[in-house]
mmCIF file of N, CA and C in Angstrom:
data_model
loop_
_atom_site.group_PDB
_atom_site.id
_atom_site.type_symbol
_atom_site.label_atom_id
_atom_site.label_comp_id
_atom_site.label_asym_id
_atom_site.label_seq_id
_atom_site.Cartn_x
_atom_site.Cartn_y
_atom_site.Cartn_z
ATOM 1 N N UNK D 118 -83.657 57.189 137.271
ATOM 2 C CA UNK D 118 -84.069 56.406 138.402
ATOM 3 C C UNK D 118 -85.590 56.300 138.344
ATOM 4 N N UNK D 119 -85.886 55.159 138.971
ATOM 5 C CA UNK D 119 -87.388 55.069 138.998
ATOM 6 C C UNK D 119 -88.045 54.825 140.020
ATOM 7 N N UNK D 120 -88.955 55.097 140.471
ATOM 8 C CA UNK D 120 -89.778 55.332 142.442
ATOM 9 C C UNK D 120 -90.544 54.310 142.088
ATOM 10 N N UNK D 121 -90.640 52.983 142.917
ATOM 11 C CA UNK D 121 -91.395 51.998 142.760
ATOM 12 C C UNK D 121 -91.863 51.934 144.477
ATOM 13 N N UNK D 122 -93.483 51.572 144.352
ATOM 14 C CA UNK D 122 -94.189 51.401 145.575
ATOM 15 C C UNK D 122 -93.309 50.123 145.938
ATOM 16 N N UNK D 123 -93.374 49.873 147.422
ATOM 17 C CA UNK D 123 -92.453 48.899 147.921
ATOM 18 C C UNK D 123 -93.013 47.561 148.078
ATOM 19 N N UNK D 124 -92.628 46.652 147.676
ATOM 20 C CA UNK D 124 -93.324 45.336 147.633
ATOM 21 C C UNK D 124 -94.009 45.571 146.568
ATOM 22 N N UNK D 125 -94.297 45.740 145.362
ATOM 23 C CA UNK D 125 -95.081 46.099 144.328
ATOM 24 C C UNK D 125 -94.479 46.489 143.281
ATOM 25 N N UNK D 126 -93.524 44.992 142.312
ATOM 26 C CA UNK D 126 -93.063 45.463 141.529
ATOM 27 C C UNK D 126 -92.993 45.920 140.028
ATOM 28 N N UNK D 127 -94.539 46.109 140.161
ATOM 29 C CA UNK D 127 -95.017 46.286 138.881
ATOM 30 C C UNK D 127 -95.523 48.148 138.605
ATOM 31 N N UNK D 128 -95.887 48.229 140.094
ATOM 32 C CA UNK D 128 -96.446 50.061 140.083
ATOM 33 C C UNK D 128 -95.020 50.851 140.416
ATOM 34 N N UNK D 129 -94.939 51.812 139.604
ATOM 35 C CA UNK D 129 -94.062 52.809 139.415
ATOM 36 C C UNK D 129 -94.749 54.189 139.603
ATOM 37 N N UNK D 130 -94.106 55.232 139.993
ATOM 38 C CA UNK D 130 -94.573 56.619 140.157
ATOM 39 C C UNK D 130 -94.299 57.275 138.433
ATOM 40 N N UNK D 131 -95.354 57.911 138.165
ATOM 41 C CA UNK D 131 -95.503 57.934 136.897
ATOM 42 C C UNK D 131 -96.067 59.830 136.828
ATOM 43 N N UNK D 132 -95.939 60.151 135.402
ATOM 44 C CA UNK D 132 -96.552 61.257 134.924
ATOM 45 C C UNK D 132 -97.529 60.871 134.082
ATOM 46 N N UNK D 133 -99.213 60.862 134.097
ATOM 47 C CA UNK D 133 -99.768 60.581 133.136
ATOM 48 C C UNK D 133 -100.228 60.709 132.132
ATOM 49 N N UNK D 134 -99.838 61.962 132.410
ATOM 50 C CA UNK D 134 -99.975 62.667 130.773
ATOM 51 C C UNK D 134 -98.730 62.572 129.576
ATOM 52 N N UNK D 135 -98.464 62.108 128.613
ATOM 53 C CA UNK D 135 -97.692 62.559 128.350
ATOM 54 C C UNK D 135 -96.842 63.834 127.469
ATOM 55 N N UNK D 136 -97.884 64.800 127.613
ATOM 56 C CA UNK D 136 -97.608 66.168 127.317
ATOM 57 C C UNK D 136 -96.568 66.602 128.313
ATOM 58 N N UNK D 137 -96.247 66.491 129.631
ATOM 59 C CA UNK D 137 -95.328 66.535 130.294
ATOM 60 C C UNK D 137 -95.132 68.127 130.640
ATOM 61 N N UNK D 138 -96.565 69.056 130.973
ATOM 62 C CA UNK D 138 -96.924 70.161 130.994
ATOM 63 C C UNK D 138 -96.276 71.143 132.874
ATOM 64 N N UNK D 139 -96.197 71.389 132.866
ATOM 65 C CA UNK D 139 -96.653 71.823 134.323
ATOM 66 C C UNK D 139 -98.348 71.562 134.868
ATOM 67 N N UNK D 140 -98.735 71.030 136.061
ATOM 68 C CA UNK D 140 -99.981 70.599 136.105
ATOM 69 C C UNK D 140 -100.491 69.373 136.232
ATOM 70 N N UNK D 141 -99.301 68.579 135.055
ATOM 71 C CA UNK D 141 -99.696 67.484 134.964
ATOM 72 C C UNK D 141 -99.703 66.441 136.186
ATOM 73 N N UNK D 142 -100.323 65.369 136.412
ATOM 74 C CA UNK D 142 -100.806 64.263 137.319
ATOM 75 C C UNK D 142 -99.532 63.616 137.663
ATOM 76 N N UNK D 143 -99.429 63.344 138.883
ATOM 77 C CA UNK D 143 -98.424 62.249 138.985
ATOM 78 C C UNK D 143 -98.990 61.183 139.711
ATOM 79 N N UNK D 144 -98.670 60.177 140.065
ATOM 80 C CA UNK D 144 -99.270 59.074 140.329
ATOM 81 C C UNK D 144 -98.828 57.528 140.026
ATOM 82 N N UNK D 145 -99.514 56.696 140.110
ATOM 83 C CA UNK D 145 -98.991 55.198 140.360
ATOM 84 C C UNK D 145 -99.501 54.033 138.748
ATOM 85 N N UNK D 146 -98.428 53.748 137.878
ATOM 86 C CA UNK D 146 -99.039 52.968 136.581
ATOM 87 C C UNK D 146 -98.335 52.033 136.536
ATOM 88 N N UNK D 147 -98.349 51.278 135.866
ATOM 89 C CA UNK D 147 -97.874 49.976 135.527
ATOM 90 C C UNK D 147 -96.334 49.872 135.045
ATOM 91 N N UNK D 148 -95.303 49.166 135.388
ATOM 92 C CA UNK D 148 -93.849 49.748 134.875
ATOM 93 C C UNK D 148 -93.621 49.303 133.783
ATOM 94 N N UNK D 149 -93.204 49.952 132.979
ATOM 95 C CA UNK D 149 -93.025 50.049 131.446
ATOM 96 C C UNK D 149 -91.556 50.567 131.423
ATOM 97 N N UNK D 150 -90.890 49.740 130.848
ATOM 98 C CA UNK D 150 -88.824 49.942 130.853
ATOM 99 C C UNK D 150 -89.070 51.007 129.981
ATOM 100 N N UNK D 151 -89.722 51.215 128.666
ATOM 101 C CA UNK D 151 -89.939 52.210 127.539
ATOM 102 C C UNK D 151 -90.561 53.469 128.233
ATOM 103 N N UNK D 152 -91.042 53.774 129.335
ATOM 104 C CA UNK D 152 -91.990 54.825 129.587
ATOM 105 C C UNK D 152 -90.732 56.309 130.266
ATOM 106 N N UNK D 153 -90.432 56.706 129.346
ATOM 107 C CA UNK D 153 -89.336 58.389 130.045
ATOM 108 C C UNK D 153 -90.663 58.624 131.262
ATOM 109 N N UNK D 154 -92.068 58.942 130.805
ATOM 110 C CA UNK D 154 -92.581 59.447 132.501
ATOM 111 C C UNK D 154 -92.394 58.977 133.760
ATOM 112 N N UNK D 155 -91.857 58.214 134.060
ATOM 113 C CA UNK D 155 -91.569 57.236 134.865
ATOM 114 C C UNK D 155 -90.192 57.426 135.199
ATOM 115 N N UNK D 156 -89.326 57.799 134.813
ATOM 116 C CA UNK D 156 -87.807 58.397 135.225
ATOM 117 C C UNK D 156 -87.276 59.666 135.956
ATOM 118 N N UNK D 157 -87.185 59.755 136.929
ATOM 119 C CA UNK D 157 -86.977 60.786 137.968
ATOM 120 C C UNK D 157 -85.425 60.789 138.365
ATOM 121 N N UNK D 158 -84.961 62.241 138.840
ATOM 122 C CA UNK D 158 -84.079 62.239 139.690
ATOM 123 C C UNK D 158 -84.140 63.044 140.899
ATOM 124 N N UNK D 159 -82.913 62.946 141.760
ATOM 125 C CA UNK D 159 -83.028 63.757 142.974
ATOM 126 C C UNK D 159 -82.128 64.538 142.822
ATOM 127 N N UNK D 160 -82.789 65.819 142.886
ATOM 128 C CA UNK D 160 -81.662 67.377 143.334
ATOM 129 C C UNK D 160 -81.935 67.584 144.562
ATOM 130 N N UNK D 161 -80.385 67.868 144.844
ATOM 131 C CA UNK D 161 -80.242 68.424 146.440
ATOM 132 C C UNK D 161 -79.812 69.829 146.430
ATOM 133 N N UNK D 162 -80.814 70.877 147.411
ATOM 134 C CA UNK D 162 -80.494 72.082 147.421
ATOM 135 C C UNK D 162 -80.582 72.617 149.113
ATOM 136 N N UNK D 163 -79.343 72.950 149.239
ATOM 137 C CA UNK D 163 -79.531 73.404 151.343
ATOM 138 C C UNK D 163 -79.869 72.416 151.855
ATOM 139 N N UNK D 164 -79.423 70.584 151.643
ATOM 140 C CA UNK D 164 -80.219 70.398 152.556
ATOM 141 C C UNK D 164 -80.876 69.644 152.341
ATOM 142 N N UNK D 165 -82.075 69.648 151.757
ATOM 143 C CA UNK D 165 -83.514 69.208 151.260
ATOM 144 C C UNK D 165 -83.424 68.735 149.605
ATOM 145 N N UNK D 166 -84.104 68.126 149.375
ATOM 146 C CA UNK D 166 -83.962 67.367 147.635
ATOM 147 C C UNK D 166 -85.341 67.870 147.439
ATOM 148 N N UNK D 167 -85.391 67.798 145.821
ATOM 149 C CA UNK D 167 -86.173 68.023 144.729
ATOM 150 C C UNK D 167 -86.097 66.563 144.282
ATOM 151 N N UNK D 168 -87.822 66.052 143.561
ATOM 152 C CA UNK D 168 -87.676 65.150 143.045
ATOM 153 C C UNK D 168 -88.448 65.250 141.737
ATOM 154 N N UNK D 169 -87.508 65.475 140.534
ATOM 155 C CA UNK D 169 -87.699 66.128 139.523
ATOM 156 C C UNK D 169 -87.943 64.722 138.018
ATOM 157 N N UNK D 170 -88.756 65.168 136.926
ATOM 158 C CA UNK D 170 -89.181 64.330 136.225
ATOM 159 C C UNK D 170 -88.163 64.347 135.268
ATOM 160 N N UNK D 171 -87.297 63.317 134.759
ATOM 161 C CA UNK D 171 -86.110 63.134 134.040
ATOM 162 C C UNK D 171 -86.331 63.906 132.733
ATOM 163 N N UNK D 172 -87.962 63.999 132.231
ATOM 164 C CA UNK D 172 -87.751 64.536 130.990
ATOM 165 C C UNK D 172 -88.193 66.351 130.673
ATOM 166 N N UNK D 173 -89.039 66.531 131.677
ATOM 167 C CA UNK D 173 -89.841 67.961 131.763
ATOM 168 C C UNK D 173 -88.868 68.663 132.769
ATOM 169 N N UNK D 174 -87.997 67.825 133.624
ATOM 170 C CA UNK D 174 -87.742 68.982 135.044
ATOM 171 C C UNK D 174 -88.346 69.785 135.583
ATOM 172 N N UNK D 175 -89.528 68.982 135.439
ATOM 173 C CA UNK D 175 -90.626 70.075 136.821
ATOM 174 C C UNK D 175 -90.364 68.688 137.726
ATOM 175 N N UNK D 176 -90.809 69.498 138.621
ATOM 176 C CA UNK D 176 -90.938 68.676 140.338
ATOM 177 C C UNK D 176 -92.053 68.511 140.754
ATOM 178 N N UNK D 177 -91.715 67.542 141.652
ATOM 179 C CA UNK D 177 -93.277 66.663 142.066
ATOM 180 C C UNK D 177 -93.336 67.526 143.353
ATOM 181 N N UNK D 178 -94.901 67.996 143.351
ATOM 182 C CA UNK D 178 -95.451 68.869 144.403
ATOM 183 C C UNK D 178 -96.748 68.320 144.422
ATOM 184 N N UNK D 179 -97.456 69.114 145.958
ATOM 185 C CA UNK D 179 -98.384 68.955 146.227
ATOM 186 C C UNK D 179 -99.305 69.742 146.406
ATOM 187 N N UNK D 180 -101.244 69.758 146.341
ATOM 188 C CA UNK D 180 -101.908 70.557 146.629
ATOM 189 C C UNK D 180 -102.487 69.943 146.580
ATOM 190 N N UNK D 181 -104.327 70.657 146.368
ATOM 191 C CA UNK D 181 -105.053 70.385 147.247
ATOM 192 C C UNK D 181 -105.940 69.366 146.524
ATOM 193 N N UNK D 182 -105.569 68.755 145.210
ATOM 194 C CA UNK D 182 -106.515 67.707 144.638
ATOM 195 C C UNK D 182 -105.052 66.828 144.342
ATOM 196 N N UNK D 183 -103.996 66.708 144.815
ATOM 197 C CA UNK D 183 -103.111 65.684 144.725
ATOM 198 C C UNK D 183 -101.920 65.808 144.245
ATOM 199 N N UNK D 184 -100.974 64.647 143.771
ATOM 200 C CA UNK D 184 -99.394 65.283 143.597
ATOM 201 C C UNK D 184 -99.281 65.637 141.817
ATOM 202 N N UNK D 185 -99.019 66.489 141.621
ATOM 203 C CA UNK D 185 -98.744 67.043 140.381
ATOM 204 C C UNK D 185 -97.270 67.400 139.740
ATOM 205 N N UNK D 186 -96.966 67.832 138.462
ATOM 206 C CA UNK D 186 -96.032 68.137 138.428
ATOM 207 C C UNK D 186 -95.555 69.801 138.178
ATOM 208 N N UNK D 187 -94.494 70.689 138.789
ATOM 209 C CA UNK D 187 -94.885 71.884 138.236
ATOM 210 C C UNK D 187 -93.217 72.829 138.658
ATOM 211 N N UNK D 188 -92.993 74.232 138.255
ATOM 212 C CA UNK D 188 -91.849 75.164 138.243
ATOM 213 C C UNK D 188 -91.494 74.598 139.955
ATOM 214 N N UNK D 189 -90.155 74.956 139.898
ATOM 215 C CA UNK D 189 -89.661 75.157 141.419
ATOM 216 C C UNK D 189 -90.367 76.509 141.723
ATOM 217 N N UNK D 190 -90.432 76.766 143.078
ATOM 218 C CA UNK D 190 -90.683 77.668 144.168
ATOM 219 C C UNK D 190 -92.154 77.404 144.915
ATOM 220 N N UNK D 191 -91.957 76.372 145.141
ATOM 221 C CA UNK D 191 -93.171 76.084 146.492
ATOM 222 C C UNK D 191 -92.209 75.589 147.686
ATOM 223 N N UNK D 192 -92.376 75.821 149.238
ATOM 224 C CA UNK D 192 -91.911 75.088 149.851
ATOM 225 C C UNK D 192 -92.275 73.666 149.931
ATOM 226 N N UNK D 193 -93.881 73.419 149.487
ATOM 227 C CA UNK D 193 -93.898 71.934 149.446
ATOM 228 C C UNK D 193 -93.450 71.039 148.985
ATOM 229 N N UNK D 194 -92.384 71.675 147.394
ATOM 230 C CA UNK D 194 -91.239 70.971 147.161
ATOM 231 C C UNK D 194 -90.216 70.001 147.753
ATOM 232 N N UNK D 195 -90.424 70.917 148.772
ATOM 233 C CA UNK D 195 -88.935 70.156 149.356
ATOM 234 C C UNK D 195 -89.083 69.203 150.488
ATOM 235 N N UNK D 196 -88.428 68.272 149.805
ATOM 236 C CA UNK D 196 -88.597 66.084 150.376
ATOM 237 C C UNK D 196 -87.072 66.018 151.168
ATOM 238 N N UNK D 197 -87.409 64.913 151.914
ATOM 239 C CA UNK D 197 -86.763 64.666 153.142
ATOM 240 C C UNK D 197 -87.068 63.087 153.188
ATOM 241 N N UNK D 198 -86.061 62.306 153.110
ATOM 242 C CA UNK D 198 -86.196 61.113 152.884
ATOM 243 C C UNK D 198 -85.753 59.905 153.981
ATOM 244 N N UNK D 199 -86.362 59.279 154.449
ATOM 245 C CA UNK D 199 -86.147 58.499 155.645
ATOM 246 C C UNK D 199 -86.316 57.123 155.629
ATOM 247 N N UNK D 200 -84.761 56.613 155.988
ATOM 248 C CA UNK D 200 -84.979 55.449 155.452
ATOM 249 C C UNK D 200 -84.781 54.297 156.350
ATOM 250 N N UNK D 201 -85.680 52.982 156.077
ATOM 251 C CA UNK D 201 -86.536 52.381 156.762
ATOM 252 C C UNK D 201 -85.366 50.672 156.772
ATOM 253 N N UNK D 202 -85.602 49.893 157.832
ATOM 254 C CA UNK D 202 -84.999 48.806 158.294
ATOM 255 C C UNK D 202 -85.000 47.950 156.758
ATOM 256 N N UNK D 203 -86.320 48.137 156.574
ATOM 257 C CA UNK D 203 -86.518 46.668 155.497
ATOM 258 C C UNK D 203 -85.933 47.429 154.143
ATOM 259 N N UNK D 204 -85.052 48.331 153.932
ATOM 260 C CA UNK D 204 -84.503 48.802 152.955
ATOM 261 C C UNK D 204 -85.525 49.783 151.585
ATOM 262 N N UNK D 205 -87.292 49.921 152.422
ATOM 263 C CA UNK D 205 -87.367 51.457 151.650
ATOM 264 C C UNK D 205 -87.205 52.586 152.224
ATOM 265 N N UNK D 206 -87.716 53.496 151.608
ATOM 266 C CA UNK D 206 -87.776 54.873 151.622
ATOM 267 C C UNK D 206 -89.156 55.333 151.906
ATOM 268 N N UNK D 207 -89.282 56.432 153.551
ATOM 269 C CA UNK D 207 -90.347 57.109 153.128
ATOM 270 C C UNK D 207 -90.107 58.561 152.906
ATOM 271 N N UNK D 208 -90.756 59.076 151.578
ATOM 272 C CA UNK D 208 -90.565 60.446 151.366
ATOM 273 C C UNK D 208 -91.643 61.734 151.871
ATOM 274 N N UNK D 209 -90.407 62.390 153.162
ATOM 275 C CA UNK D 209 -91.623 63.068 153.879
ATOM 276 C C UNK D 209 -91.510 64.703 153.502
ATOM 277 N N UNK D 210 -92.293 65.524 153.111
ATOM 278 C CA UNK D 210 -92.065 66.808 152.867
ATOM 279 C C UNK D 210 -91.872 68.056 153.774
ATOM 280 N N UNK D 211 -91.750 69.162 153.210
ATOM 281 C CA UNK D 211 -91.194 69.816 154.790
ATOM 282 C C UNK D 211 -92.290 70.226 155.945
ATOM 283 N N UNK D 212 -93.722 70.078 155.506
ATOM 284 C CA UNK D 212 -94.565 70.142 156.391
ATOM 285 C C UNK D 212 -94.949 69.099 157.141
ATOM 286 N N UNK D 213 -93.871 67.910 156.681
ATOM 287 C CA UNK D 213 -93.686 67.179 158.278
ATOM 288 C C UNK D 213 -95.205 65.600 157.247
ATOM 289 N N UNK D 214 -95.438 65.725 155.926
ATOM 290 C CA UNK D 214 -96.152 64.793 155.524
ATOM 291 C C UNK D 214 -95.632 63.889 154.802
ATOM 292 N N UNK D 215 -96.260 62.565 155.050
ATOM 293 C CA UNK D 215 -95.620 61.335 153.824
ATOM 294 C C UNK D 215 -96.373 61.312 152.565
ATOM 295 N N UNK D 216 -95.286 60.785 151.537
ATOM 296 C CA UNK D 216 -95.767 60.868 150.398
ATOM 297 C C UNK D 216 -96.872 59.251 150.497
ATOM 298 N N UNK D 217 -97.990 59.074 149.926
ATOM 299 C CA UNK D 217 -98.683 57.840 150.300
ATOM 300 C C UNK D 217 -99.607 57.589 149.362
ATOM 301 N N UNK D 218 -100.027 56.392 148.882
ATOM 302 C CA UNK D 218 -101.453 56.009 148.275
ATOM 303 C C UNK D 218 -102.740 57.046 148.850
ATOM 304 N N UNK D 219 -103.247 57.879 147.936
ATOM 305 C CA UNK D 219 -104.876 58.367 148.609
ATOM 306 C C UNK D 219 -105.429 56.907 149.357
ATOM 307 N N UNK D 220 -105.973 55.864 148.374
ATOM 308 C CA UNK D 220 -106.560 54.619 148.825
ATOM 309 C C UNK D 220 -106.248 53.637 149.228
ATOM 310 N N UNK D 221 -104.541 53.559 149.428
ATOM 311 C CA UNK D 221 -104.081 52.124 149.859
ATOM 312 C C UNK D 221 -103.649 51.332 149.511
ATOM 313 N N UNK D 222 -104.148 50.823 147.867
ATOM 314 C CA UNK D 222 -104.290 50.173 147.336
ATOM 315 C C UNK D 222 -102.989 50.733 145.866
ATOM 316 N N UNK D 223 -102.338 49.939 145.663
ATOM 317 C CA UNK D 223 -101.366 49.927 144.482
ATOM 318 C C UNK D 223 -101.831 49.355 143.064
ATOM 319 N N UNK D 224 -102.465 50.165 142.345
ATOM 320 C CA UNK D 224 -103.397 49.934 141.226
ATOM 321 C C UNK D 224 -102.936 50.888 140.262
ATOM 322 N N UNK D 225 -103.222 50.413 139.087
ATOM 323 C CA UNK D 225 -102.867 51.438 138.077
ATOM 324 C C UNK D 225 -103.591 52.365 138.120
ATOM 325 N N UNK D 226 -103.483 53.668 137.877
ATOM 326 C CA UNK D 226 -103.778 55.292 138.069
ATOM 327 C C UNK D 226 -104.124 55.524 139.310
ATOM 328 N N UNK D 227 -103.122 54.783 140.201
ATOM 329 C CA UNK D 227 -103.496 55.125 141.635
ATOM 330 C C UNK D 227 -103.151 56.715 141.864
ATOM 331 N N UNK D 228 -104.010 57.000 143.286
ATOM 332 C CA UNK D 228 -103.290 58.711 143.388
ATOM 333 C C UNK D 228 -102.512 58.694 144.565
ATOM 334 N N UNK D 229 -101.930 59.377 144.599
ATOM 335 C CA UNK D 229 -100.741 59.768 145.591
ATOM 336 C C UNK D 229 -101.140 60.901 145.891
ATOM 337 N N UNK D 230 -101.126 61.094 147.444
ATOM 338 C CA UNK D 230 -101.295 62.340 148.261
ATOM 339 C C UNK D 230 -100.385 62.307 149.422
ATOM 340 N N UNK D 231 -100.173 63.558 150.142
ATOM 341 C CA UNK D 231 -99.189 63.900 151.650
ATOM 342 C C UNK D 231 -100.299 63.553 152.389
ATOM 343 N N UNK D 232 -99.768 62.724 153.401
ATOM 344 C CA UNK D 232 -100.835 62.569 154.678
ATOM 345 C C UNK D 232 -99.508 62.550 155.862
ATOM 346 N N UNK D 233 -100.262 62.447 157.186
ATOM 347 C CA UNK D 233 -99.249 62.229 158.616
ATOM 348 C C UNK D 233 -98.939 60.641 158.498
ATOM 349 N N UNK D 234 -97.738 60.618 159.082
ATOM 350 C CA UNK D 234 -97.028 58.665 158.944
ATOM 351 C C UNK D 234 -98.494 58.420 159.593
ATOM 352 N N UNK D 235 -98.248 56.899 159.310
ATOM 353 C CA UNK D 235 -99.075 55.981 159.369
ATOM 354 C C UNK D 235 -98.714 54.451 159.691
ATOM 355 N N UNK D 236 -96.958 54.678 159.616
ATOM 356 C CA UNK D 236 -96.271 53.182 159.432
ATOM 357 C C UNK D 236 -97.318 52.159 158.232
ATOM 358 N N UNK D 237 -98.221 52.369 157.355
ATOM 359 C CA UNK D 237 -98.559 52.022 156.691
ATOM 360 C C UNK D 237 -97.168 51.257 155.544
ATOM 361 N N UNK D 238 -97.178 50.649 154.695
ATOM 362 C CA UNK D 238 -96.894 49.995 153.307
ATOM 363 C C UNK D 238 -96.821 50.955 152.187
ATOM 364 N N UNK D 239 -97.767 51.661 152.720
ATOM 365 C CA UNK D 239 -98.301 52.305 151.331
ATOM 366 C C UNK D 239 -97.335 53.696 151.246
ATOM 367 N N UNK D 240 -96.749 54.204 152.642
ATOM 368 C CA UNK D 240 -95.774 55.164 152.582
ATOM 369 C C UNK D 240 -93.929 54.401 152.177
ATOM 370 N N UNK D 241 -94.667 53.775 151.720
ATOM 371 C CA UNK D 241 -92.613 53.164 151.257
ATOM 372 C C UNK D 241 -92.643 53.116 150.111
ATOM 373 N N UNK D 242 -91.139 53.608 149.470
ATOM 374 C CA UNK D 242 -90.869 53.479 148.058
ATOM 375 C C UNK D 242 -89.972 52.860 148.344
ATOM 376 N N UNK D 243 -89.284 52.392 146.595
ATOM 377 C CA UNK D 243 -87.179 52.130 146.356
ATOM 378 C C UNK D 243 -87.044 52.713 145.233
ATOM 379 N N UNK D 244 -86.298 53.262 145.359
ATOM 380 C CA UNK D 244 -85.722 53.522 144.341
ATOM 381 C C UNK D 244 -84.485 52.514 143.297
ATOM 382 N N UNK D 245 -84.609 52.694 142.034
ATOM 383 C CA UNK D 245 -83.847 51.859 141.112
ATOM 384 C C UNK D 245 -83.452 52.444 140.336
ATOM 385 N N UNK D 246 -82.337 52.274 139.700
ATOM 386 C CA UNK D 246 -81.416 52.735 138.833
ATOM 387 C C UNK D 246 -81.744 52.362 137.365
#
């Protein structure tokens, strides 16, 4: 599956490295059908989902310079997904934050950070098969 910003069908949620390390960057690039960083799935555990990178199986987490990829056992792991009239998704984590553009703006090597809703654009994904 692949996390595409909503209305924006060219930026995809991406890994940019492709060493595919723990650590590594996650964030917003250009969609490429060929790109495995770009392929995610959702595990559900108690409850709450993991949203894990199809090829490394680390999970997309957060801290304090942005969303990365890395081992299970953070609670910030765990996503909660809420879904919206016009048919996206916003993905909110368990400290109650949306997943969102740092700047707004849907650009290649955009960054993605948790902030409080905003009803913003920039907090909606879809997902695709």
């Amino acid at each position: 599956m692949c996390v595409w910003m909503f209305g924006m069908k060219v930026m995809r949620i991406d890994v940019w490295e492709w060493s595919n390390q723990s650590g590594t960057t996650i964030g917003l690039w250009d969609c490429q059908d060929w790109a495995g960083n770009q392929r995610f799935f959702i595990e559900c555990n108690n409850g709450h989902y993991t949203l894990k990178n199809f090829h490394s199986m680390y999970v997309l987490t957060s801290g304090k310079y942005g969303i990365y990829q890395t081992d299970k056992g953070n609670g910030i792991q765990k996503l909660y997904f809420e879904y919206n009239d016009d048919g996206s998704v916003c993905i909110r984590n368990e400290e109650g934050m949306y997943l969102d553009l740092k700047d707004g703006t849907a650009v290649a090597g955009g960054k993605l950070i948790f902030r409080e809703k905003t009803g913003s654009s920039s907090q909606k994904f879809i997902f695709k098969m």
